PDB file of C-alpha atoms in Angstrom:
ATOM      1  CA  MET A   1      18.588   4.501  51.351  1.00 63.00           C
ATOM      2  CA  PRO A   2      16.875   7.739  50.241  1.00 72.00           C
ATOM      3  CA  ASP A   3      18.634  10.976  51.142  1.00 79.00           C
ATOM      4  CA  PRO A   4      17.290  12.751  54.252  1.00 87.00           C
ATOM      5  CA  PHE A   5      15.735  16.158  53.688  1.00 87.00           C
ATOM      6  CA  THR A   6      14.065  19.031  55.498  1.00 90.00           C
ATOM      7  CA  ILE A   7      10.741  20.500  54.449  1.00 92.00           C
ATOM      8  CA  ARG A   8       9.340  23.871  55.511  1.00 94.00           C
ATOM      9  CA  ILE A   9       5.618  24.612  55.793  1.00 95.00           C
ATOM     10  CA  PHE A  10       4.416  28.199  56.033  1.00 96.00           C
ATOM     11  CA  VAL A  11       0.796  28.852  57.016  1.00 96.00           C
ATOM     12  CA  PRO A  12       0.134  32.450  55.882  1.00 95.00           C
ATOM     13  CA  ASP A  13      -3.303  32.870  57.474  1.00 93.00           C
ATOM     14  CA  GLY A  14      -2.543  30.917  60.661  1.00 95.00           C
ATOM     15  CA  ASP A  15      -5.086  28.187  59.838  1.00 93.00           C
ATOM     16  CA  PRO A  16      -3.490  24.698  59.530  1.00 91.00           C
ATOM     17  CA  GLU A  17      -6.482  23.606  57.444  1.00 90.00           C
ATOM     18  CA  GLY A  18      -6.147  26.589  55.121  1.00 94.00           C
ATOM     19  CA  VAL A  19      -3.417  27.572  52.668  1.00 96.00           C
ATOM     20  CA  ARG A  20       0.007  25.999  53.203  1.00 97.00           C
ATOM     21  CA  LEU A  21       3.171  26.924  51.332  1.00 97.00           C
ATOM     22  CA  ILE A  22       5.683  24.081  51.003  1.00 96.00           C
ATOM     23  CA  ASP A  23       9.323  24.610  50.146  1.00 93.00           C
ATOM     24  CA  ARG A  24      12.718  23.007  50.621  1.00 89.00           C
ATOM     25  CA  MET A  25      16.226  24.309  50.891  1.00 85.00           C
ATOM     26  CA  ASN A  26      18.019  24.551  47.524  1.00 84.00           C
ATOM     27  CA  TRP A  27      14.803  23.892  45.573  1.00 90.00           C
ATOM     28  CA  THR A  28      13.666  26.372  42.933  1.00 90.00           C
ATOM     29  CA  GLY A  29      10.030  25.350  43.326  1.00 95.00           C
ATOM     30  CA  ILE A  30       7.244  25.879  45.799  1.00 97.00           C
ATOM     31  CA  GLY A  31       4.047  23.961  46.507  1.00 97.00           C
ATOM     32  CA  VAL A  32       0.762  25.557  47.534  1.00 98.00           C
ATOM     33  CA  VAL A  33      -1.840  23.352  49.232  1.00 98.00           C
ATOM     34  CA  PHE A  34      -5.306  24.873  49.518  1.00 98.00           C
ATOM     35  CA  PRO A  35      -8.906  23.849  50.304  1.00 97.00           C
ATOM     36  CA  ARG A  36     -11.523  24.393  47.625  1.00 97.00           C
ATOM     37  CA  LEU A  37     -13.595  26.520  50.018  1.00 96.00           C
ATOM     38  CA  LYS A  38     -10.774  29.071  50.218  1.00 96.00           C
ATOM     39  CA  TRP A  39     -10.289  29.412  46.471  1.00 97.00           C
ATOM     40  CA  PRO A  40     -12.350  32.607  45.919  1.00 96.00           C
ATOM     41  CA  GLU A  41     -10.291  34.503  48.502  1.00 95.00           C
ATOM     42  CA  ILE A  42      -6.838  33.110  47.662  1.00 96.00           C
ATOM     43  CA  LYS A  43      -6.895  32.933  43.866  1.00 96.00           C
ATOM     44  CA  LYS A  44      -5.169  36.324  43.559  1.00 95.00           C
ATOM     45  CA  ARG A  45      -2.018  35.020  45.240  1.00 96.00           C
ATOM     46  CA  SER A  46       1.050  35.576  43.075  1.00 96.00           C
ATOM     47  CA  GLU A  47       1.864  31.841  42.895  1.00 96.00           C
ATOM     48  CA  PHE A  48      -1.292  31.233  40.859  1.00 97.00           C
ATOM     49  CA  SER A  49      -0.209  33.681  38.163  1.00 96.00           C
ATOM     50  CA  ARG A  50       2.797  31.516  37.231  1.00 97.00           C
ATOM     51  CA  THR A  51       3.345  28.544  34.939  1.00 97.00           C
ATOM     52  CA  GLY A  52       3.066  25.239  36.734  1.00 97.00           C
ATOM     53  CA  VAL A  53       1.346  21.941  37.354  1.00 98.00           C
ATOM     54  CA  TYR A  54      -1.568  21.239  39.695  1.00 98.00           C
ATOM     55  CA  ILE A  55      -3.440  18.298  41.235  1.00 98.00           C
ATOM     56  CA  LEU A  56      -7.078  18.527  42.305  1.00 98.00           C
ATOM     57  CA  VAL A  57      -8.064  15.956  44.929  1.00 97.00           C
ATOM     58  CA  GLY A  58     -11.479  14.446  45.605  1.00 94.00           C
ATOM     59  CA  ASP A  59     -11.379  13.055  49.118  1.00 80.00           C
ATOM     60  CA  LEU A  60     -12.783   9.660  49.950  1.00 66.00           C
ATOM     61  CA  GLY A  61     -16.507   9.182  50.232  1.00 64.00           C
ATOM     62  CA  GLU A  62     -18.135   6.672  52.554  1.00 59.00           C
ATOM     63  CA  ASN A  63     -17.895   3.844  50.018  1.00 61.00           C
ATOM     64  CA  ASP A  64     -14.717   4.920  48.209  1.00 72.00           C
ATOM     65  CA  ASP A  65     -11.301   3.328  48.659  1.00 82.00           C
ATOM     66  CA  LEU A  66      -9.440   5.370  46.035  1.00 90.00           C
ATOM     67  CA  ARG A  67      -9.277   9.138  45.718  1.00 93.00           C
ATOM     68  CA  THR A  68     -10.220  10.890  42.497  1.00 95.00           C
ATOM     69  CA  LEU A  69      -7.550  13.188  41.035  1.00 97.00           C
ATOM     70  CA  TYR A  70      -7.344  15.627  38.189  1.00 98.00           C
ATOM     71  CA  ILE A  71      -3.846  16.565  36.984  1.00 98.00           C
ATOM     72  CA  GLY A  72      -3.310  19.641  34.840  1.00 97.00           C
ATOM     73  CA  GLN A  73      -0.918  22.409  33.848  1.00 97.00           C
ATOM     74  CA  ALA A  74      -1.160  25.957  32.536  1.00 97.00           C
ATOM     75  CA  ASP A  75       0.791  29.150  31.872  1.00 95.00           C
ATOM     76  CA  GLU A  76      -1.320  31.090  34.374  1.00 95.00           C
ATOM     77  CA  ILE A  77      -2.358  28.283  36.622  1.00 96.00           C
ATOM     78  CA  GLY A  78      -4.981  30.260  38.545  1.00 97.00           C
ATOM     79  CA  ASN A  79      -7.156  30.815  35.462  1.00 97.00           C
ATOM     80  CA  ARG A  80      -7.342  27.064  34.839  1.00 97.00           C
ATOM     81  CA  ILE A  81      -8.145  26.240  38.467  1.00 98.00           C
ATOM     82  CA  ASP A  82     -10.798  28.966  38.485  1.00 97.00           C
ATOM     83  CA  SER A  83     -12.497  27.206  35.592  1.00 97.00           C
ATOM     84  CA  HIS A  84     -12.363  23.893  37.470  1.00 97.00           C
ATOM     85  CA  TYR A  85     -13.807  25.594  40.552  1.00 97.00           C
ATOM     86  CA  LYS A  86     -16.839  26.547  38.473  1.00 96.00           C
ATOM     87  CA  HIS A  87     -17.234  23.368  36.422  1.00 96.00           C
ATOM     88  CA  LYS A  88     -15.751  20.413  38.358  1.00 95.00           C
ATOM     89  CA  ASP A  89     -17.571  19.360  41.510  1.00 94.00           C
ATOM     90  CA  PHE A  90     -15.579  16.318  42.647  1.00 94.00           C
ATOM     91  CA  TRP A  91     -12.560  18.008  44.233  1.00 97.00           C
ATOM     92  CA  ASP A  92     -12.180  19.179  47.831  1.00 96.00           C
ATOM     93  CA  TRP A  93      -8.609  20.475  47.845  1.00 97.00           C
ATOM     94  CA  GLY A  94      -5.698  21.054  45.525  1.00 98.00           C
ATOM     95  CA  VAL A  95      -1.944  21.386  45.378  1.00 98.00           C
ATOM     96  CA  VAL A  96      -0.011  23.545  42.917  1.00 98.00           C
ATOM     97  CA  PHE A  97       3.687  23.436  42.047  1.00 98.00           C
ATOM     98  CA  VAL A  98       5.381  26.430  40.416  1.00 97.00           C
ATOM     99  CA  SER A  99       8.901  27.757  40.119  1.00 96.00           C
ATOM    100  CA  THR A 100      10.158  30.554  42.353  1.00 91.00           C
ATOM    101  CA  SER A 101      12.809  31.492  39.791  1.00 87.00           C
ATOM    102  CA  GLY A 102      10.642  31.527  36.684  1.00 83.00           C
ATOM    103  CA  GLY A 103      12.494  28.502  35.378  1.00 87.00           C
ATOM    104  CA  LEU A 104       9.396  26.502  34.426  1.00 94.00           C
ATOM    105  CA  ASN A 105       7.947  27.160  30.990  1.00 95.00           C
ATOM    106  CA  ARG A 106       4.920  25.617  29.284  1.00 94.00           C
ATOM    107  CA  ALA A 107       6.942  22.699  27.874  1.00 96.00           C
ATOM    108  CA  HIS A 108       8.318  21.851  31.329  1.00 97.00           C
ATOM    109  CA  ALA A 109       4.845  22.021  32.898  1.00 97.00           C
ATOM    110  CA  THR A 110       3.427  19.845  30.116  1.00 96.00           C
ATOM    111  CA  TRP A 111       6.149  17.271  30.754  1.00 97.00           C
ATOM    112  CA  LEU A 112       5.377  17.301  34.491  1.00 98.00           C
ATOM    113  CA  GLU A 113       1.677  16.778  33.728  1.00 97.00           C
ATOM    114  CA  TYR A 114       2.582  13.865  31.437  1.00 97.00           C
ATOM    115  CA  ALA A 115       4.874  12.308  34.062  1.00 98.00           C
ATOM    116  CA  LEU A 116       2.363  12.641  36.909  1.00 98.00           C
ATOM    117  CA  VAL A 117      -0.507  11.171  34.868  1.00 97.00           C
ATOM    118  CA  ASN A 118       1.739   8.316  33.759  1.00 96.00           C
ATOM    119  CA  ARG A 119       2.829   7.629  37.327  1.00 97.00           C
ATOM    120  CA  ALA A 120      -0.728   7.744  38.675  1.00 96.00           C
ATOM    121  CA  ASN A 121      -1.765   5.201  36.037  1.00 95.00           C
ATOM    122  CA  SER A 122       1.182   2.993  37.029  1.00 95.00           C
ATOM    123  CA  THR A 123       0.666   3.058  40.796  1.00 93.00           C
ATOM    124  CA  LYS A 124      -3.080   2.353  40.466  1.00 90.00           C
ATOM    125  CA  ARG A 125      -3.790   4.104  43.763  1.00 91.00           C
ATOM    126  CA  CYS A 126      -6.332   6.648  42.519  1.00 93.00           C
ATOM    127  CA  ARG A 127      -8.993   7.308  39.919  1.00 92.00           C
ATOM    128  CA  LEU A 128      -8.120   9.936  37.326  1.00 95.00           C
ATOM    129  CA  ASP A 129     -10.714  12.451  36.168  1.00 95.00           C
ATOM    130  CA  ASN A 130      -8.498  13.282  33.172  1.00 94.00           C
ATOM    131  CA  SER A 131     -10.239  12.216  29.984  1.00 88.00           C
ATOM    132  CA  ASN A 132      -7.011  11.801  28.012  1.00 87.00           C
ATOM    133  CA  ALA A 133      -3.455  10.832  28.877  1.00 84.00           C
ATOM    134  CA  PRO A 134      -1.079  13.523  27.546  1.00 88.00           C
ATOM    135  CA  SER A 135       1.796  12.583  25.244  1.00 91.00           C
ATOM    136  CA  GLU A 136       5.371  13.227  26.305  1.00 94.00           C
ATOM    137  CA  PRO A 137       6.463  16.625  24.947  1.00 94.00           C
ATOM    138  CA  PRO A 138       9.900  16.985  23.368  1.00 95.00           C
ATOM    139  CA  LEU A 139      12.598  18.460  25.653  1.00 96.00           C
ATOM    140  CA  THR A 140      16.312  18.772  25.211  1.00 96.00           C
ATOM    141  CA  GLU A 141      18.438  16.356  27.217  1.00 96.00           C
ATOM    142  CA  ALA A 142      19.383  19.115  29.670  1.00 96.00           C
ATOM    143  CA  GLU A 143      15.787  20.369  30.039  1.00 96.00           C
ATOM    144  CA  LYS A 144      14.515  16.858  30.687  1.00 96.00           C
ATOM    145  CA  ALA A 145      17.144  16.250  33.379  1.00 96.00           C
ATOM    146  CA  ASP A 146      16.194  19.486  35.143  1.00 95.00           C
ATOM    147  CA  THR A 147      12.476  18.755  34.891  1.00 96.00           C
ATOM    148  CA  GLN A 148      12.979  15.228  36.232  1.00 97.00           C
ATOM    149  CA  SER A 149      14.735  16.747  39.240  1.00 95.00           C
ATOM    150  CA  PHE A 150      11.738  19.048  39.768  1.00 96.00           C
ATOM    151  CA  LEU A 151       9.435  16.023  39.562  1.00 97.00           C
ATOM    152  CA  LYS A 152      11.514  14.204  42.182  1.00 94.00           C
ATOM    153  CA  GLU A 153      10.977  17.115  44.568  1.00 94.00           C
ATOM    154  CA  ILE A 154       7.221  17.045  43.916  1.00 96.00           C
ATOM    155  CA  LEU A 155       7.039  13.308  44.630  1.00 96.00           C
ATOM    156  CA  GLN A 156       8.854  13.798  47.935  1.00 93.00           C
ATOM    157  CA  VAL A 157       6.495  16.587  49.009  1.00 94.00           C
ATOM    158  CA  LEU A 158       3.165  14.935  48.123  1.00 96.00           C
ATOM    159  CA  PRO A 159       3.102  12.224  50.851  1.00 93.00           C
ATOM    160  CA  LEU A 160       3.868  14.904  53.440  1.00 92.00           C
ATOM    161  CA  VAL A 161       0.680  16.786  52.545  1.00 93.00           C
ATOM    162  CA  GLY A 162      -1.416  13.612  52.732  1.00 91.00           C
ATOM    163  CA  LEU A 163      -1.360  12.434  49.119  1.00 94.00           C
ATOM    164  CA  ARG A 164       0.182   8.980  48.573  1.00 93.00           C
ATOM    165  CA  SER A 165      -1.480   8.181  45.251  1.00 94.00           C
ATOM    166  CA  PHE A 166       1.810   8.595  43.368  1.00 96.00           C
ATOM    167  CA  GLU A 167       3.722   6.138  45.557  1.00 94.00           C
ATOM    168  CA  PHE A 168       4.041   2.505  44.535  1.00 92.00           C
ATOM    169  CA  ALA A 169       2.524   0.309  47.230  1.00 90.00           C
ATOM    170  CA  ARG A 170       5.078  -1.461  49.403  1.00 89.00           C
ATOM    171  CA  ALA A 171       4.242  -4.746  51.053  1.00 91.00           C
ATOM    172  CA  VAL A 172       3.610  -4.417  54.787  1.00 90.00           C
ATOM    173  CA  VAL A 173       3.745  -8.203  55.196  1.00 90.00           C
ATOM    174  CA  THR A 174       5.271 -10.868  52.918  1.00 92.00           C
ATOM    175  CA  PRO A 175       4.020 -14.269  54.102  1.00 90.00           C
ATOM    176  CA  GLY A 176       4.930 -15.834  50.765  1.00 79.00           C
ATOM    177  CA  THR A 177       8.632 -15.161  51.334  1.00 68.00           C
ATOM    178  CA  THR A 178       8.794 -15.671  55.093  1.00 54.00           C
ATOM    179  CA  SER A 179       6.891 -18.919  55.403  1.00 48.00           C
ATOM    180  CA  GLY A 180       7.821 -22.065  53.566  1.00 50.00           C
ATOM    181  CA  GLU A 181       5.610 -24.615  55.321  1.00 51.00           C
ATOM    182  CA  ALA A 182       3.265 -26.715  53.230  1.00 51.00           C
ATOM    183  CA  PRO A 183      -0.458 -26.150  53.825  1.00 51.00           C
ATOM    184  CA  SER A 184      -0.778 -29.639  55.327  1.00 47.00           C
ATOM    185  CA  LYS A 185       1.727 -28.737  58.051  1.00 51.00           C
ATOM    186  CA  VAL A 186      -0.057 -25.623  59.325  1.00 46.00           C
ATOM    187  CA  SER A 187      -1.375 -25.841  62.905  1.00 50.00           C
ATOM    188  CA  SER A 188      -5.126 -26.359  63.196  1.00 53.00           C
ATOM    189  CA  HIS A 189      -5.215 -23.908  66.113  1.00 67.00           C
ATOM    190  CA  LYS A 190      -3.602 -20.988  64.311  1.00 86.00           C
ATOM    191  CA  LEU A 191      -5.725 -18.252  62.725  1.00 93.00           C
ATOM    192  CA  ASP A 192      -3.872 -17.931  59.423  1.00 95.00           C
ATOM    193  CA  THR A 193      -6.663 -17.679  56.837  1.00 96.00           C
ATOM    194  CA  VAL A 194      -8.983 -14.824  55.941  1.00 96.00           C
ATOM    195  CA  VAL A 195     -12.308 -15.668  54.289  1.00 97.00           C
ATOM    196  CA  VAL A 196     -13.659 -12.852  52.118  1.00 97.00           C
ATOM    197  CA  PRO A 197     -17.152 -12.428  50.625  1.00 97.00           C
ATOM    198  CA  ALA A 198     -17.368 -11.739  46.887  1.00 96.00           C
ATOM    199  CA  LYS A 199     -19.982 -11.273  44.222  1.00 95.00           C
ATOM    200  CA  LYS A 200     -19.723 -13.461  41.122  1.00 93.00           C
ATOM    201  CA  ASP A 201     -18.376 -10.821  38.712  1.00 94.00           C
ATOM    202  CA  GLY A 202     -15.769  -9.462  41.099  1.00 94.00           C
ATOM    203  CA  PHE A 203     -14.716 -12.939  42.158  1.00 97.00           C
ATOM    204  CA  GLU A 204     -14.105 -14.087  38.593  1.00 96.00           C
ATOM    205  CA  LYS A 205     -12.428 -10.861  37.486  1.00 96.00           C
ATOM    206  CA  VAL A 206     -10.164 -10.262  40.488  1.00 97.00           C
ATOM    207  CA  PHE A 207      -9.837 -13.362  42.679  1.00 98.00           C
ATOM    208  CA  LEU A 208      -9.484 -15.752  39.725  1.00 97.00           C
ATOM    209  CA  GLY A 209      -8.377 -13.359  36.985  1.00 97.00           C
ATOM    210  CA  GLU A 210      -5.960 -10.960  38.707  1.00 97.00           C
ATOM    211  CA  ASP A 211      -4.676 -13.365  41.385  1.00 98.00           C
ATOM    212  CA  CYS A 212      -5.351 -10.922  44.202  1.00 97.00           C
ATOM    213  CA  TRP A 213      -8.118  -9.463  46.331  1.00 97.00           C
ATOM    214  CA  TYR A 214      -8.368  -5.875  47.476  1.00 93.00           C
ATOM    215  CA  SER A 215     -10.263  -3.355  49.516  1.00 89.00           C
ATOM    216  CA  ILE A 216     -10.037  -5.491  52.669  1.00 92.00           C
ATOM    217  CA  ARG A 217      -9.999  -3.973  56.120  1.00 90.00           C
ATOM    218  CA  ILE A 218      -7.793  -6.140  58.360  1.00 90.00           C
ATOM    219  CA  SER A 219      -7.407  -5.660  62.085  1.00 80.00           C
ATOM    220  CA  GLY A 220      -3.800  -4.793  62.935  1.00 69.00           C
ATOM    221  CA  GLY A 221      -3.232  -7.884  65.043  1.00 87.00           C
ATOM    222  CA  MET A 222      -3.990 -10.161  62.089  1.00 92.00           C
ATOM    223  CA  LEU A 223      -1.756  -8.596  59.457  1.00 92.00           C
ATOM    224  CA  ASP A 224       1.320 -10.697  60.207  1.00 92.00           C
ATOM    225  CA  LYS A 225      -0.686 -13.900  60.749  1.00 94.00           C
ATOM    226  CA  ILE A 226      -2.477 -14.248  57.410  1.00 96.00           C
ATOM    227  CA  LYS A 227      -0.951 -16.829  55.056  1.00 96.00           C
ATOM    228  CA  PHE A 228      -4.017 -17.920  53.087  1.00 97.00           C
ATOM    229  CA  ILE A 229      -7.164 -16.348  51.667  1.00 97.00           C
ATOM    230  CA  ALA A 230     -10.423 -18.134  50.842  1.00 98.00           C
ATOM    231  CA  GLY A 231     -13.204 -16.792  48.659  1.00 97.00           C
ATOM    232  CA  TYR A 232     -16.865 -17.039  49.667  1.00 97.00           C
ATOM    233  CA  GLN A 233     -19.130 -16.513  46.646  1.00 97.00           C
ATOM    234  CA  SER A 234     -22.410 -14.877  47.582  1.00 95.00           C
ATOM    235  CA  HIS A 235     -25.905 -15.816  46.367  1.00 93.00           C
ATOM    236  CA  PRO A 236     -26.761 -17.854  44.349  1.00 94.00           C
ATOM    237  CA  ILE A 237     -23.630 -19.975  45.044  1.00 96.00           C
ATOM    238  CA  SER A 238     -23.465 -19.119  48.766  1.00 96.00           C
ATOM    239  CA  ALA A 239     -20.338 -21.150  49.440  1.00 97.00           C
ATOM    240  CA  ILE A 240     -16.558 -20.974  49.851  1.00 98.00           C
ATOM    241  CA  THR A 241     -15.176 -22.360  46.593  1.00 98.00           C
ATOM    242  CA  HIS A 242     -11.473 -21.392  46.284  1.00 98.00           C
ATOM    243  CA  TYR A 243      -8.380 -20.538  48.294  1.00 98.00           C
ATOM    244  CA  ALA A 244      -4.886 -19.206  47.579  1.00 98.00           C
ATOM    245  CA  ARG A 245      -1.620 -18.709  49.423  1.00 97.00           C
ATOM    246  CA  VAL A 246      -0.880 -15.030  50.091  1.00 97.00           C
ATOM    247  CA  ASP A 247       2.435 -13.770  48.760  1.00 97.00           C
ATOM    248  CA  ARG A 248       2.278 -10.214  50.118  1.00 96.00           C
ATOM    249  CA  ILE A 249      -0.090  -7.690  51.669  1.00 96.00           C
ATOM    250  CA  GLU A 250       0.003  -4.076  50.432  1.00 94.00           C
ATOM    251  CA  PRO A 251      -1.896  -0.901  51.335  1.00 92.00           C
ATOM    252  CA  TYR A 252      -4.852  -0.247  49.039  1.00 90.00           C
ATOM    253  CA  GLY A 253      -6.085   3.297  48.682  1.00 84.00           C
ATOM    254  CA  GLU A 254      -5.769   5.741  51.559  1.00 80.00           C
ATOM    255  CA  SER A 255      -8.510   4.560  53.911  1.00 80.00           C
ATOM    256  CA  GLY A 256      -6.673   1.858  55.853  1.00 84.00           C
ATOM    257  CA  LYS A 257      -7.551  -1.062  53.576  1.00 90.00           C
ATOM    258  CA  TYR A 258      -5.294  -3.686  51.992  1.00 93.00           C
ATOM    259  CA  ARG A 259      -4.617  -5.656  48.820  1.00 95.00           C
ATOM    260  CA  LEU A 260      -3.654  -9.324  49.156  1.00 97.00           C
ATOM    261  CA  VAL A 261      -1.528 -10.632  46.264  1.00 97.00           C
ATOM    262  CA  PHE A 262      -1.478 -14.387  45.699  1.00 98.00           C
ATOM    263  CA  SER A 263       1.707 -16.394  45.204  1.00 96.00           C
ATOM    264  CA  GLU A 264      -0.087 -18.657  42.701  1.00 95.00           C
ATOM    265  CA  LYS A 265      -3.449 -19.183  41.035  1.00 97.00           C
ATOM    266  CA  ALA A 266      -6.369 -19.794  43.359  1.00 97.00           C
ATOM    267  CA  GLN A 267      -7.238 -23.477  43.795  1.00 97.00           C
ATOM    268  CA  SER A 268     -10.756 -24.859  43.911  1.00 97.00           C
ATOM    269  CA  ILE A 269     -11.983 -26.859  46.904  1.00 96.00           C
ATOM    270  CA  GLN A 270     -15.078 -28.877  47.710  1.00 96.00           C
ATOM    271  CA  PRO A 271     -17.648 -26.084  48.205  1.00 97.00           C
ATOM    272  CA  ILE A 272     -18.297 -25.183  51.835  1.00 97.00           C
ATOM    273  CA  PRO A 273     -21.954 -24.024  51.889  1.00 97.00           C
ATOM    274  CA  TYR A 274     -23.458 -21.311  54.048  1.00 96.00           C
ATOM    275  CA  GLY A 275     -25.776 -23.888  55.571  1.00 93.00           C
ATOM    276  CA  ASP A 276     -27.159 -22.963  58.977  1.00 93.00           C
ATOM    277  CA  ALA A 277     -24.751 -20.060  59.621  1.00 93.00           C
ATOM    278  CA  PRO A 278     -26.435 -17.066  61.285  1.00 93.00           C
ATOM    279  CA  SER A 279     -27.716 -14.231  59.129  1.00 92.00           C
ATOM    280  CA  GLY A 280     -24.956 -11.780  58.151  1.00 92.00           C
ATOM    281  CA  ALA A 281     -22.119 -14.219  58.955  1.00 93.00           C
ATOM    282  CA  MET A 282     -20.316 -13.370  55.693  1.00 95.00           C
ATOM    283  CA  GLN A 283     -20.979  -9.656  55.322  1.00 92.00           C
ATOM    284  CA  GLY A 284     -17.274  -8.981  55.912  1.00 92.00           C
ATOM    285  CA  PRO A 285     -13.925 -10.796  56.245  1.00 94.00           C
ATOM    286  CA  ARG A 286     -13.734 -13.633  58.768  1.00 95.00           C
ATOM    287  CA  TYR A 287     -10.689 -15.434  60.167  1.00 95.00           C
ATOM    288  CA  THR A 288     -10.085 -19.144  60.527  1.00 95.00           C
ATOM    289  CA  SER A 289      -7.300 -21.721  60.178  1.00 95.00           C
ATOM    290  CA  PHE A 290      -6.275 -23.501  57.015  1.00 95.00           C
ATOM    291  CA  GLU A 291      -6.776 -26.897  58.668  1.00 94.00           C
ATOM    292  CA  LYS A 292     -10.384 -26.015  59.460  1.00 95.00           C
ATOM    293  CA  LEU A 293     -10.856 -24.814  55.887  1.00 95.00           C
ATOM    294  CA  LYS A 294      -9.687 -28.186  54.555  1.00 94.00           C
ATOM    295  CA  SER A 295     -12.008 -30.237  56.765  1.00 94.00           C
ATOM    296  CA  ALA A 296     -15.108 -28.019  57.000  1.00 95.00           C
ATOM    297  CA  LYS A 297     -18.431 -29.290  55.644  1.00 95.00           C
ATOM    298  CA  ARG A 298     -20.348 -26.073  56.246  1.00 96.00           C
ATOM    299  CA  LEU A 299     -19.586 -22.461  57.131  1.00 96.00           C
ATOM    300  CA  THR A 300     -20.244 -22.861  60.862  1.00 94.00           C
ATOM    301  CA  ASP A 301     -17.380 -25.411  61.037  1.00 94.00           C
ATOM    302  CA  LEU A 302     -15.014 -22.524  60.296  1.00 90.00           C
ATOM    303  CA  LEU A 303     -16.340 -19.654  62.376  1.00 84.00           C
TER     304      LEU A 303
END
């Protein structure tokens, strides 16, 4: 179990949506969360004159599932952010981490930048605006241990300010490990299958190639019921052509959507055509039972 901890948030201007200073007992660092709109009036704060690491965050647009981040570091962090304020349009808010004791130097900040970029690439929960991935800078064994401890503190703070892009997704449901029944034994009356629409390229790349499907919005009552997923390929195929057993369901992005990971390769079935289904019947996920999926001759047999 992780160790419990206390975090302190100070709001210097009294506006919860404005600048927030984040610190913890016995930590030599401090985090500053700020909205882009406030930058011209807050950039003279003393924290921005120090060496540190920063993350600029582009919040989700209407059709975005993943946030866009830029991760950087600098000796005088405010000068670098000021340049991004003038030349980068994507970001809406930022968070800065500096040392309160002066213990972070340029090498430490460069290592933190390297570690955060590496972790963001590993978690796959954001899009990075960084054009290049930095190389790991050389640190002594003692310096690296101290900087890793600083990184641990950063990673504990970030989810508490609304940024989960550096966390590895944890399964919210694991039907592949909790259900051992064979598909032929599943009740015909039980909604246990989600049918998802897909375009040809995405279907082949993700559903068949990556053994998963993501960016699905699932109503809360269905999360613990889904055991199978079926893929409906849009025009010109216009039919359900494959299914797979779901191993686990994980959060995807930060907009309430999910990623379904298969327990095995998707299997082909006799195509179930759109037929006489009403217009718009497959514009989003639909729920059915696996027994109906096996016996259906057309889409309306499922819905």
